[in-house]
Amino acid sequence: MSHAFSQWNARTREGIAVVDRRGMVKASLAGIAGLSVPELLRQRARAAAQGQSSATGKSVILLWMAGGPSHIDTWDPKPDRPYENRGPFGVIPTRLPGVQICEYLPKQAAMLDKFTILRGVDARNSNHEPNKVFQTANMEAEPRTNPKGDSYPAIASIVAKHHGANNPAMPPYVAFMRSRSHVAYAGMLGRRYDPFLADQAARLPVYDLVGTDTGKVAGGNLFNLPTDLSSDRIFERRQLLTRFDKLRRGLDQAGSMDAMDAFSRQAIDMVVGDSARNAFDLTREPAAVREQCGQHLWCQQALLARRLVEAGVAFVTLDLSYHTASGTWDTHGDNIPPYGGIWNGLRPLLPLFDHLVTTLVADLEQRGLLDKTLVIAMGEFGRTPQIGTQDSTDGRNHWPYVMSMCMAGGGLKHGQVIGASESDGGYIRERPVTPGDLAATIYQHMGVPLSTTYDDERGRPHPIVNSGSPIRELW
């Protein structure tokens, strides 16, 4: 029977399964609250008891520009180069003296002191469909060439396990996902650390594959319980199970039954309580805030991201793509719909992104959340220095040798440009930043020890950071 939590696969068995009364209790809780929420709570309690990292109030919002935005046509313009290199856009001065960015990012230019632009990011080995390398910080996470590429855990999943949610009533890792190939999962860590897929948890406008608003609204029914199952009935079932467990408490010298009851109660509260439901309800935002944010799908998801970190989510990923293939930012050329080239494909995206990212940062700051929330905007790689690829008018192909990205918030030192590309934007000239450096920066921000490891299927440990260190200029 289909119900509100069927997508969480509560009945799927993993490993050896023994069906007894205790197992049925656990299965029922999983069915109510997702993939073993009580176990997640137990993990957090054990981590706290061992002095490991736990909730810090800090969070990350990843604006994933699926497809790979052109660095030359966004944050690393080359205005003095010939047209076939610099592209069709002009530049605009920014709040940082001597720093210019694309003319279609005027709002970000005006508040660039709140941002850091990284112009020497090394994207070699990164690909898309699926987009794994930068979201896992592992060079081997390339399923197109490595059969085990899907097994490496997302940075967000590492955070979910070793930091957890800032509020146990909320999931630690949430993703608004247009395509499964755009988002990284938990891999070796286990499915309990996969993202909570939030698209059906909030009522949002529906866009087609080329970015046209259909006028329809979907979602918002995830927290609706089946018609024959009320919140009162769930609590009654928990109370009944508690009474059964009391029959065995006399034999329970370690107090595990008490612990199980406490974790189960928290799990049920997470689902039938108000915290998660309210966080996904945009009608609870003041009308002025919603109007300022805008009605576009991505803008509303950005507002939800702020609401989610405010409610206690540790990591939120927004899949900024209309279509489900390689991504809307994959601007190969006008003759390859719906990708488009730089003028017809990228140009319409930039004012929208400009409004989204600056409104998000300003909103976080106004709510007192910016110093604890690290905002990252990036894609998989840059684009070729020469335009007109694949017989297009002005398209650019994939270019993993250098890309740009931007950051804001997190209490870090911003108002700077880190790194540089060569004069034509083809290669890194100075201060390369690797996926490992990005991961180490996120982990340090979130309080996850950089020495942390995870085990593969053979029990061999793997470091969460491969050849990387926190970006020193940010501290």
CSV table of C-alpha atoms in Angstrom, one decimal:
chain,number,residue,atom,x,y,z
A,1,MET,CA,0.0,0.0,0.0
A,2,SER,CA,1.3,3.4,-0.9
A,3,HIS,CA,1.7,5.9,1.9
A,4,ALA,CA,3.5,9.1,2.9
A,5,PHE,CA,6.8,7.3,3.7
A,6,SER,CA,6.8,4.6,1.0
A,7,GLN,CA,9.8,6.2,-0.8
A,8,TRP,CA,12.0,5.5,2.2
A,9,ASN,CA,11.9,1.7,1.6
A,10,ALA,CA,11.2,0.8,5.2
A,11,ARG,CA,10.5,-2.9,4.2
A,12,THR,CA,13.7,-3.4,2.3
A,13,ARG,CA,16.0,-5.8,4.1
A,14,GLU,CA,19.7,-5.2,4.3
A,15,GLY,CA,22.1,-7.9,5.4
A,16,ILE,CA,20.9,-10.7,7.6
A,17,ALA,CA,17.4,-10.3,8.8
A,18,VAL,CA,15.8,-12.1,11.8
A,19,VAL,CA,12.1,-11.6,12.2
A,20,ASP,CA,11.2,-11.5,15.9
A,21,ARG,CA,9.1,-9.1,18.0
A,22,ARG,CA,12.0,-6.7,18.6
A,23,GLY,CA,12.7,-6.8,14.9
A,24,MET,CA,9.1,-6.0,14.1
A,25,VAL,CA,9.3,-3.0,16.4
A,26,LYS,CA,12.3,-1.7,14.6
A,27,ALA,CA,10.8,-2.3,11.2
A,28,SER,CA,7.6,-0.4,12.2
A,29,LEU,CA,9.7,2.5,13.5
A,30,ALA,CA,11.6,2.6,10.2
A,31,GLY,CA,8.4,2.6,8.3
A,32,ILE,CA,7.2,5.5,10.3
A,33,ALA,CA,10.3,7.6,10.5
A,34,GLY,CA,12.5,6.7,7.5
A,35,LEU,CA,15.6,4.6,7.4
A,36,SER,CA,16.2,3.7,11.0
A,37,VAL,CA,15.9,7.1,12.6
A,38,PRO,CA,16.2,5.5,16.1
A,39,GLU,CA,19.5,4.1,15.1
A,40,LEU,CA,20.7,7.5,13.9
A,41,LEU,CA,19.7,8.9,17.2
A,42,ARG,CA,21.6,6.2,19.0
A,43,GLN,CA,24.7,6.8,16.8
A,44,ARG,CA,24.6,10.5,17.8
A,45,ALA,CA,24.3,9.6,21.5
A,46,ARG,CA,27.3,7.2,21.2
A,47,ALA,CA,29.3,9.9,19.4
A,48,ALA,CA,28.6,12.4,22.1
A,49,ALA,CA,29.5,9.9,24.8
A,50,GLN,CA,32.8,9.3,23.1
A,51,GLY,CA,33.6,13.0,22.8
A,52,GLN,CA,33.1,13.0,19.0
A,53,SER,CA,31.7,15.8,17.0
A,54,SER,CA,28.0,16.5,17.4
A,55,ALA,CA,25.6,19.2,16.5
A,56,THR,CA,27.2,22.7,16.5
A,57,GLY,CA,24.5,24.8,15.0
A,58,LYS,CA,26.6,25.1,11.9
A,59,SER,CA,25.3,24.2,8.4
A,60,VAL,CA,26.1,24.2,4.7
A,61,ILE,CA,23.9,25.2,1.7
A,62,LEU,CA,25.2,23.9,-1.6
A,63,LEU,CA,23.9,25.6,-4.7
A,64,TRP,CA,24.7,22.9,-7.3
A,65,MET,CA,24.8,24.4,-10.8
A,66,ALA,CA,24.3,21.1,-12.5
A,67,GLY,CA,26.1,21.0,-15.9
A,68,GLY,CA,29.1,23.1,-15.2
A,69,PRO,CA,28.9,26.9,-15.5
A,70,SER,CA,31.4,28.8,-17.7
A,71,HIS,CA,34.0,30.4,-15.5
A,72,ILE,CA,34.9,32.9,-18.2
A,73,ASP,CA,31.3,34.1,-18.5
A,74,THR,CA,30.6,34.4,-14.8
A,75,TRP,CA,33.3,35.0,-12.2
A,76,ASP,CA,36.6,35.0,-14.2
A,77,PRO,CA,35.9,37.3,-17.2
A,78,LYS,CA,38.6,38.0,-19.8
A,79,PRO,CA,37.4,41.4,-21.1
A,80,ASP,CA,40.7,42.2,-23.0
A,81,ARG,CA,40.7,39.0,-25.0
A,82,PRO,CA,39.4,38.4,-28.5
A,83,TYR,CA,35.6,37.7,-28.8
A,84,GLU,CA,36.1,34.0,-29.5
A,85,ASN,CA,37.8,33.7,-26.1
A,86,ARG,CA,36.1,36.3,-23.9
A,87,GLY,CA,32.5,35.5,-25.2
A,88,PRO,CA,29.6,37.8,-25.7
A,89,PHE,CA,29.2,39.4,-22.2
A,90,GLY,CA,30.6,42.6,-20.8
A,91,VAL,CA,32.0,43.1,-17.3
A,92,ILE,CA,31.0,45.1,-14.3
A,93,PRO,CA,33.1,46.5,-11.4
A,94,THR,CA,32.5,45.1,-8.0
A,95,ARG,CA,32.7,46.3,-4.4
A,96,LEU,CA,36.2,44.9,-4.3
A,97,PRO,CA,38.6,47.3,-5.9
A,98,GLY,CA,40.0,46.1,-9.2
A,99,VAL,CA,37.8,43.0,-9.3
A,100,GLN,CA,35.4,42.6,-12.2
A,101,ILE,CA,32.7,39.9,-12.8
A,102,CYS,CA,30.1,39.3,-15.5
A,103,GLU,CA,27.7,42.2,-16.3
A,104,TYR,CA,24.7,39.9,-15.6
A,105,LEU,CA,25.7,39.5,-11.9
A,106,PRO,CA,25.2,43.1,-10.7
A,107,LYS,CA,23.7,42.3,-7.3
A,108,GLN,CA,26.6,40.0,-6.4
A,109,ALA,CA,29.0,42.6,-7.7
A,110,ALA,CA,27.5,45.2,-5.3
A,111,MET,CA,27.9,42.9,-2.3
A,112,LEU,CA,31.1,41.0,-3.3
A,113,ASP,CA,32.6,41.9,0.1
A,114,LYS,CA,30.3,39.1,1.5
A,115,PHE,CA,31.7,36.6,-1.0
A,116,THR,CA,34.9,34.8,-1.8
A,117,ILE,CA,35.5,33.9,-5.5
A,118,LEU,CA,37.9,31.0,-6.2
A,119,ARG,CA,39.3,31.2,-9.7
A,120,GLY,CA,41.8,28.4,-9.6
A,121,VAL,CA,39.7,25.3,-8.8
A,122,ASP,CA,41.2,22.1,-10.2
A,123,ALA,CA,38.3,20.0,-11.7
A,124,ARG,CA,40.3,17.3,-13.3
A,125,ASN,CA,38.6,13.9,-13.1
A,126,SER,CA,35.2,15.5,-12.6
A,127,ASN,CA,32.4,14.5,-14.8
A,128,HIS,CA,28.6,14.5,-14.7
A,129,GLU,CA,25.7,12.1,-15.0
A,130,PRO,CA,26.4,11.3,-12.3
A,131,ASN,CA,28.0,14.4,-10.6
A,132,LYS,CA,30.2,12.8,-8.0
A,133,VAL,CA,33.7,14.0,-7.7
A,134,PHE,CA,33.1,17.4,-6.2
A,135,GLN,CA,30.2,16.3,-4.0
A,136,THR,CA,32.3,13.5,-2.6
A,137,ALA,CA,35.8,15.0,-2.9
A,138,ASN,CA,37.1,11.7,-4.2
A,139,MET,CA,38.8,11.4,-7.5
A,140,GLU,CA,37.7,7.8,-7.8
A,141,ALA,CA,34.0,8.7,-7.6
A,142,GLU,CA,33.5,8.6,-11.4
A,143,PRO,CA,31.0,5.8,-12.1
A,144,ARG,CA,31.4,6.2,-15.9
A,145,THR,CA,35.0,4.9,-15.6
A,146,ASN,CA,35.0,3.2,-12.1
A,147,PRO,CA,32.5,0.5,-11.3
A,148,LYS,CA,32.8,1.4,-7.7
A,149,GLY,CA,32.4,5.1,-8.3
A,150,ASP,CA,28.9,5.2,-6.6
A,151,SER,CA,30.3,3.7,-3.4
A,152,TYR,CA,32.1,6.8,-2.2
A,153,PRO,CA,30.1,8.8,0.3
A,154,ALA,CA,28.9,12.4,-0.3
A,155,ILE,CA,30.6,15.1,1.8
A,156,ALA,CA,27.0,15.8,3.1
A,157,SER,CA,26.6,12.2,4.1
A,158,ILE,CA,29.9,12.3,6.1
A,159,VAL,CA,28.5,15.4,7.8
A,160,ALA,CA,25.2,13.6,8.4
A,161,LYS,CA,27.0,10.8,10.2
A,162,HIS,CA,29.7,12.6,12.2
A,163,HIS,CA,27.9,15.9,12.9
A,164,GLY,CA,24.2,15.1,12.5
A,165,ALA,CA,21.3,17.4,12.4
A,166,ASN,CA,21.4,20.5,14.7
A,167,ASN,CA,17.9,19.5,15.8
A,168,PRO,CA,17.0,15.7,16.2
A,169,ALA,CA,13.5,16.5,14.9
A,170,MET,CA,15.0,17.3,11.5
A,171,PRO,CA,17.0,15.2,9.0
A,172,PRO,CA,20.7,16.0,8.8
A,173,TYR,CA,21.1,16.0,5.0
A,174,VAL,CA,18.3,17.3,2.7
A,175,ALA,CA,18.4,17.6,-1.1
A,176,PHE,CA,16.0,19.2,-3.6
A,177,MET,CA,16.8,16.9,-6.6
A,178,ARG,CA,15.9,17.2,-10.2
A,179,SER,CA,17.7,14.1,-11.2
A,180,ARG,CA,19.3,11.3,-9.1
A,181,SER,CA,22.5,11.7,-11.3
A,182,HIS,CA,22.9,15.3,-10.0
A,183,VAL,CA,23.3,14.4,-6.3
A,184,ALA,CA,25.7,12.3,-4.3
A,185,TYR,CA,24.6,9.6,-1.9
A,186,ALA,CA,26.0,7.9,1.2
A,187,GLY,CA,27.6,4.9,-0.6
A,188,MET,CA,29.7,2.9,1.9
A,189,LEU,CA,28.2,4.7,4.9
A,190,GLY,CA,24.9,3.1,4.3
A,191,ARG,CA,21.5,4.3,3.2
A,192,ARG,CA,20.6,5.9,6.5
A,193,TYR,CA,22.9,8.7,5.6
A,194,ASP,CA,21.4,9.3,2.1
A,195,PRO,CA,19.7,12.6,1.6
A,196,PHE,CA,16.2,13.2,2.6
A,197,LEU,CA,14.6,14.0,-0.8
A,198,ALA,CA,12.5,17.0,-0.1
A,199,ASP,CA,10.8,17.7,-3.4
A,200,GLN,CA,7.5,16.2,-2.2
A,201,ALA,CA,7.7,17.8,1.3
A,202,ALA,CA,6.8,21.4,0.1
A,203,ARG,CA,4.4,22.8,-2.4
A,204,LEU,CA,6.4,24.2,-5.2
A,205,PRO,CA,5.8,25.3,-8.8
A,206,VAL,CA,6.4,22.8,-11.6
A,207,TYR,CA,8.8,23.7,-14.4
A,208,ASP,CA,9.3,21.7,-17.6
A,209,LEU,CA,12.7,20.5,-18.9
A,210,VAL,CA,13.5,23.8,-20.6
A,211,GLY,CA,12.6,26.1,-17.6
A,212,THR,CA,9.0,27.0,-18.5
A,213,ASP,CA,6.7,27.4,-15.5
A,214,THR,CA,3.7,25.1,-16.2
A,215,GLY,CA,1.4,27.0,-13.8
A,216,LYS,CA,1.0,23.8,-11.8
A,217,VAL,CA,2.0,23.2,-8.2
A,218,ALA,CA,3.1,19.8,-6.8
A,219,GLY,CA,4.3,18.3,-3.5
A,220,GLY,CA,3.5,19.2,0.1
A,221,ASN,CA,1.9,15.8,0.8
A,222,LEU,CA,4.9,13.9,2.3
A,223,PHE,CA,3.9,14.5,5.9
A,224,ASN,CA,0.3,13.5,5.3
A,225,LEU,CA,-0.4,10.3,7.1
A,226,PRO,CA,-2.6,7.6,5.5
A,227,THR,CA,-6.3,8.2,6.0
A,228,ASP,CA,-6.6,5.3,8.5
A,229,LEU,CA,-3.5,6.3,10.5
A,230,SER,CA,-3.7,9.3,12.8
A,231,SER,CA,-1.0,10.8,15.0
A,232,ASP,CA,-3.0,9.6,18.0
A,233,ARG,CA,-2.9,6.0,16.7
A,234,ILE,CA,0.9,6.2,16.2
A,235,PHE,CA,1.4,7.3,19.8
A,236,GLU,CA,-1.0,4.6,21.0
A,237,ARG,CA,1.0,1.9,19.2
A,238,ARG,CA,4.2,3.2,20.7
A,239,GLN,CA,2.6,3.1,24.2
A,240,LEU,CA,1.5,-0.4,23.6
A,241,LEU,CA,5.0,-1.5,22.5
A,242,THR,CA,6.4,0.2,25.6
A,243,ARG,CA,4.1,-1.8,27.8
A,244,PHE,CA,5.2,-5.1,26.1
A,245,ASP,CA,8.8,-4.1,26.7
A,246,LYS,CA,8.3,-3.5,30.4
A,247,LEU,CA,7.7,-7.3,30.7
A,248,ARG,CA,11.4,-7.7,29.9
A,249,ARG,CA,12.9,-4.8,31.8
A,250,GLY,CA,13.6,-7.0,34.8
A,251,LEU,CA,16.2,-8.8,32.7
A,252,ASP,CA,17.6,-5.7,31.1
A,253,GLN,CA,20.6,-4.8,33.3
A,254,ALA,CA,22.2,-2.5,30.8
A,255,GLY,CA,19.1,-0.3,30.3
A,256,SER,CA,19.0,-0.8,26.6
A,257,MET,CA,15.2,-1.0,26.7
A,258,ASP,CA,14.9,2.4,28.2
A,259,ALA,CA,17.3,3.7,25.6
A,260,MET,CA,15.3,2.1,22.8
A,261,ASP,CA,12.1,3.7,24.1
A,262,ALA,CA,13.7,7.1,24.2
A,263,PHE,CA,15.1,6.9,20.7
A,264,SER,CA,11.8,5.5,19.3
A,265,ARG,CA,9.9,8.4,21.0
A,266,GLN,CA,12.3,10.9,19.3
A,267,ALA,CA,11.9,9.2,15.9
A,268,ILE,CA,8.1,9.3,16.1
A,269,ASP,CA,8.2,12.9,17.3
A,270,MET,CA,10.3,13.8,14.3
A,271,VAL,CA,7.6,12.5,11.9
A,272,VAL,CA,4.3,13.4,13.6
A,273,GLY,CA,5.6,16.5,15.3
A,274,ASP,CA,5.5,20.0,13.9
A,275,SER,CA,9.1,20.9,13.4
A,276,ALA,CA,9.7,19.3,10.0
A,277,ARG,CA,6.3,20.0,8.7
A,278,ASN,CA,6.5,23.7,9.6
A,279,ALA,CA,10.0,24.0,8.1
A,280,PHE,CA,8.7,23.0,4.7
A,281,ASP,CA,5.7,25.2,4.8
A,282,LEU,CA,6.4,28.4,3.0
A,283,THR,CA,3.0,29.9,3.9
A,284,ARG,CA,4.5,30.5,7.4
A,285,GLU,CA,7.0,33.0,5.9
A,286,PRO,CA,5.8,36.6,5.9
A,287,ALA,CA,4.4,37.7,2.6
A,288,ALA,CA,7.1,40.4,2.2
A,289,VAL,CA,9.9,37.9,2.6
A,290,ARG,CA,8.3,35.5,0.0
A,291,GLU,CA,7.8,38.4,-2.4
A,292,GLN,CA,11.4,39.5,-2.0
A,293,CYS,CA,12.6,36.0,-2.6
A,294,GLY,CA,10.5,35.6,-5.8
A,295,GLN,CA,8.1,33.1,-7.2
A,296,HIS,CA,10.7,31.1,-9.3
A,297,LEU,CA,11.1,27.5,-8.3
A,298,TRP,CA,14.8,27.8,-7.5
A,299,CYS,CA,14.2,31.0,-5.4
A,300,GLN,CA,11.5,29.3,-3.4
A,301,GLN,CA,13.8,26.3,-2.8
A,302,ALA,CA,16.5,28.8,-1.6
A,303,LEU,CA,14.0,30.2,0.9
A,304,LEU,CA,13.2,26.7,2.0
A,305,ALA,CA,16.9,26.0,2.4
A,306,ARG,CA,17.2,28.9,4.9
A,307,ARG,CA,14.1,27.7,6.7
A,308,LEU,CA,15.6,24.2,6.9
A,309,VAL,CA,19.0,25.3,8.4
A,310,GLU,CA,17.1,27.5,10.8
A,311,ALA,CA,15.1,24.5,11.9
A,312,GLY,CA,18.2,22.4,12.4
A,313,VAL,CA,19.2,20.7,9.1
A,314,ALA,CA,23.0,20.5,8.8
A,315,PHE,CA,23.4,20.2,5.0
A,316,VAL,CA,21.0,21.3,2.2
A,317,THR,CA,21.7,20.7,-1.5
A,318,LEU,CA,19.7,22.6,-4.2
A,319,ASP,CA,19.9,21.0,-7.7
A,320,LEU,CA,19.7,24.1,-9.9
A,321,SER,CA,18.6,22.4,-13.0
A,322,TYR,CA,15.4,22.2,-15.1
A,323,HIS,CA,16.1,19.1,-17.0
A,324,THR,CA,17.2,15.7,-15.9
A,325,ALA,CA,20.1,15.0,-18.1
A,326,SER,CA,23.5,16.5,-17.6
A,327,GLY,CA,22.2,19.8,-16.3
A,328,THR,CA,20.9,23.2,-17.3
A,329,TRP,CA,24.3,24.8,-17.0
A,330,ASP,CA,25.8,22.5,-19.6
A,331,THR,CA,25.9,25.2,-22.3
A,332,HIS,CA,27.3,23.3,-25.3
A,333,GLY,CA,25.6,25.3,-27.9
A,334,ASP,CA,22.4,26.6,-29.5
A,335,ASN,CA,22.0,23.6,-31.8
A,336,ILE,CA,21.7,21.2,-28.8
A,337,PRO,CA,18.4,22.0,-27.1
A,338,PRO,CA,17.7,22.5,-24.3
A,339,TYR,CA,21.3,23.3,-23.3
A,340,GLY,CA,21.8,26.4,-25.4
A,341,GLY,CA,25.0,28.3,-25.8
A,342,ILE,CA,26.4,31.2,-23.8
A,343,TRP,CA,23.9,33.8,-25.1
A,344,ASN,CA,20.7,31.8,-25.3
A,345,GLY,CA,21.5,29.2,-22.7
A,346,LEU,CA,23.6,30.9,-20.0
A,347,ARG,CA,22.4,34.5,-20.2
A,348,PRO,CA,18.9,33.9,-19.0
A,349,LEU,CA,20.2,31.9,-16.0
A,350,LEU,CA,22.6,34.6,-14.6
A,351,PRO,CA,20.1,37.3,-13.4
A,352,LEU,CA,18.0,34.5,-11.8
A,353,PHE,CA,21.1,33.1,-10.0
A,354,ASP,CA,22.3,36.6,-9.1
A,355,HIS,CA,19.0,37.3,-7.4
A,356,LEU,CA,18.9,33.9,-5.7
A,357,VAL,CA,22.4,33.9,-4.2
A,358,THR,CA,22.3,37.5,-3.0
A,359,THR,CA,18.8,37.2,-1.6
A,360,LEU,CA,19.8,34.0,0.2
A,361,VAL,CA,22.9,35.5,1.7
A,362,ALA,CA,21.1,38.7,2.8
A,363,ASP,CA,18.3,36.7,4.3
A,364,LEU,CA,20.7,34.5,6.3
A,365,GLU,CA,22.5,37.6,7.5
A,366,GLN,CA,19.3,39.3,8.5
A,367,ARG,CA,18.2,36.2,10.5
A,368,GLY,CA,21.5,36.0,12.3
A,369,LEU,CA,22.4,32.7,10.5
A,370,LEU,CA,25.1,33.7,8.0
A,371,ASP,CA,28.1,33.3,10.4
A,372,LYS,CA,27.0,29.7,11.0
A,373,THR,CA,25.9,28.8,7.5
A,374,LEU,CA,28.4,28.2,4.7
A,375,VAL,CA,26.9,28.9,1.3
A,376,ILE,CA,28.7,27.4,-1.7
A,377,ALA,CA,27.8,27.8,-5.4
A,378,MET,CA,29.6,25.6,-7.9
A,379,GLY,CA,29.2,23.0,-10.7
A,380,GLU,CA,31.3,20.1,-12.0
A,381,PHE,CA,33.9,22.0,-14.1
A,382,GLY,CA,34.6,25.1,-16.2
A,383,ARG,CA,34.0,25.5,-20.0
A,384,THR,CA,36.4,25.7,-22.9
A,385,PRO,CA,38.3,29.0,-23.5
A,386,GLN,CA,37.1,29.0,-27.1
A,387,ILE,CA,33.5,29.5,-28.0
A,388,GLY,CA,31.7,28.0,-31.0
A,389,THR,CA,32.3,24.3,-30.0
A,390,GLN,CA,30.3,21.5,-31.6
A,391,ASP,CA,29.5,23.6,-34.6
A,392,SER,CA,27.5,26.0,-32.4
A,393,THR,CA,27.4,29.8,-32.5
A,394,ASP,CA,28.8,30.3,-29.0
A,395,GLY,CA,28.7,27.1,-27.0
A,396,ARG,CA,31.5,26.0,-24.8
A,397,ASN,CA,32.4,22.3,-24.0
A,398,HIS,CA,33.5,20.8,-20.7
A,399,TRP,CA,36.8,22.0,-19.4
A,400,PRO,CA,38.0,20.3,-16.2
A,401,TYR,CA,41.4,22.1,-16.1
A,402,VAL,CA,40.1,25.1,-14.3
A,403,MET,CA,36.8,26.4,-12.9
A,404,SER,CA,35.5,29.1,-10.7
A,405,MET,CA,33.2,28.9,-7.7
A,406,CYS,CA,32.0,31.2,-4.9
A,407,MET,CA,31.4,31.0,-1.2
A,408,ALA,CA,29.8,33.2,1.5
A,409,GLY,CA,29.1,33.0,5.2
A,410,GLY,CA,30.2,30.4,7.7
A,411,GLY,CA,32.0,33.0,9.8
A,412,LEU,CA,34.9,32.8,7.3
A,413,LYS,CA,37.0,35.6,5.9
A,414,HIS,CA,35.4,36.9,2.7
A,415,GLY,CA,35.7,39.8,0.4
A,416,GLN,CA,38.6,38.3,-1.6
A,417,VAL,CA,39.5,36.4,-4.8
A,418,ILE,CA,41.6,33.3,-4.3
A,419,GLY,CA,43.6,31.9,-7.2
A,420,ALA,CA,43.8,32.9,-10.8
A,421,SER,CA,43.6,31.3,-14.3
A,422,GLU,CA,45.9,32.0,-17.2
A,423,SER,CA,45.2,35.1,-19.4
A,424,ASP,CA,42.8,33.1,-21.7
A,425,GLY,CA,41.2,31.2,-18.8
A,426,GLY,CA,42.5,27.9,-20.0
A,427,TYR,CA,44.6,26.6,-17.1
A,428,ILE,CA,45.3,27.5,-13.4
A,429,ARG,CA,48.0,30.1,-13.1
A,430,GLU,CA,48.2,30.3,-9.3
A,431,ARG,CA,46.8,28.9,-6.1
A,432,PRO,CA,45.0,25.7,-7.2
A,433,VAL,CA,42.2,24.5,-5.0
A,434,THR,CA,41.3,20.8,-5.2
A,435,PRO,CA,38.1,18.8,-4.3
A,436,GLY,CA,40.0,17.6,-1.2
A,437,ASP,CA,40.6,21.2,-0.1
A,438,LEU,CA,37.0,22.0,-0.5
A,439,ALA,CA,36.0,19.0,1.6
A,440,ALA,CA,38.5,19.8,4.3
A,441,THR,CA,37.1,23.4,4.4
A,442,ILE,CA,33.6,22.1,4.9
A,443,TYR,CA,34.6,19.5,7.5
A,444,GLN,CA,36.6,22.1,9.5
A,445,HIS,CA,33.6,24.5,9.3
A,446,MET,CA,31.3,21.7,10.6
A,447,GLY,CA,33.6,20.5,13.3
A,448,VAL,CA,34.2,17.0,11.7
A,449,PRO,CA,37.8,15.9,12.5
A,450,LEU,CA,39.9,15.7,9.3
A,451,SER,CA,41.3,12.4,10.6
A,452,THR,CA,37.9,10.7,10.4
A,453,THR,CA,37.7,7.5,8.3
A,454,TYR,CA,35.0,5.2,7.1
A,455,ASP,CA,35.2,1.5,6.3
A,456,ASP,CA,34.6,-0.1,2.9
A,457,GLU,CA,32.8,-3.5,2.4
A,458,ARG,CA,36.0,-5.3,3.5
A,459,GLY,CA,36.4,-3.3,6.6
A,460,ARG,CA,39.3,-1.3,5.3
A,461,PRO,CA,39.4,2.4,6.5
A,462,HIS,CA,39.3,5.3,4.0
A,463,PRO,CA,40.1,8.9,4.9
A,464,ILE,CA,37.3,11.4,4.4
A,465,VAL,CA,39.9,13.8,3.0
A,466,ASN,CA,42.2,12.7,0.2
A,467,SER,CA,45.1,15.1,-0.5
A,468,GLY,CA,43.5,18.2,0.8
A,469,SER,CA,43.6,20.8,3.5
A,470,PRO,CA,41.3,23.7,4.6
A,471,ILE,CA,41.6,26.7,2.3
A,472,ARG,CA,43.9,28.8,4.5
A,473,GLU,CA,42.9,32.2,3.2
A,474,LEU,CA,39.4,31.8,4.6
A,475,TRP,CA,40.6,31.7,8.3
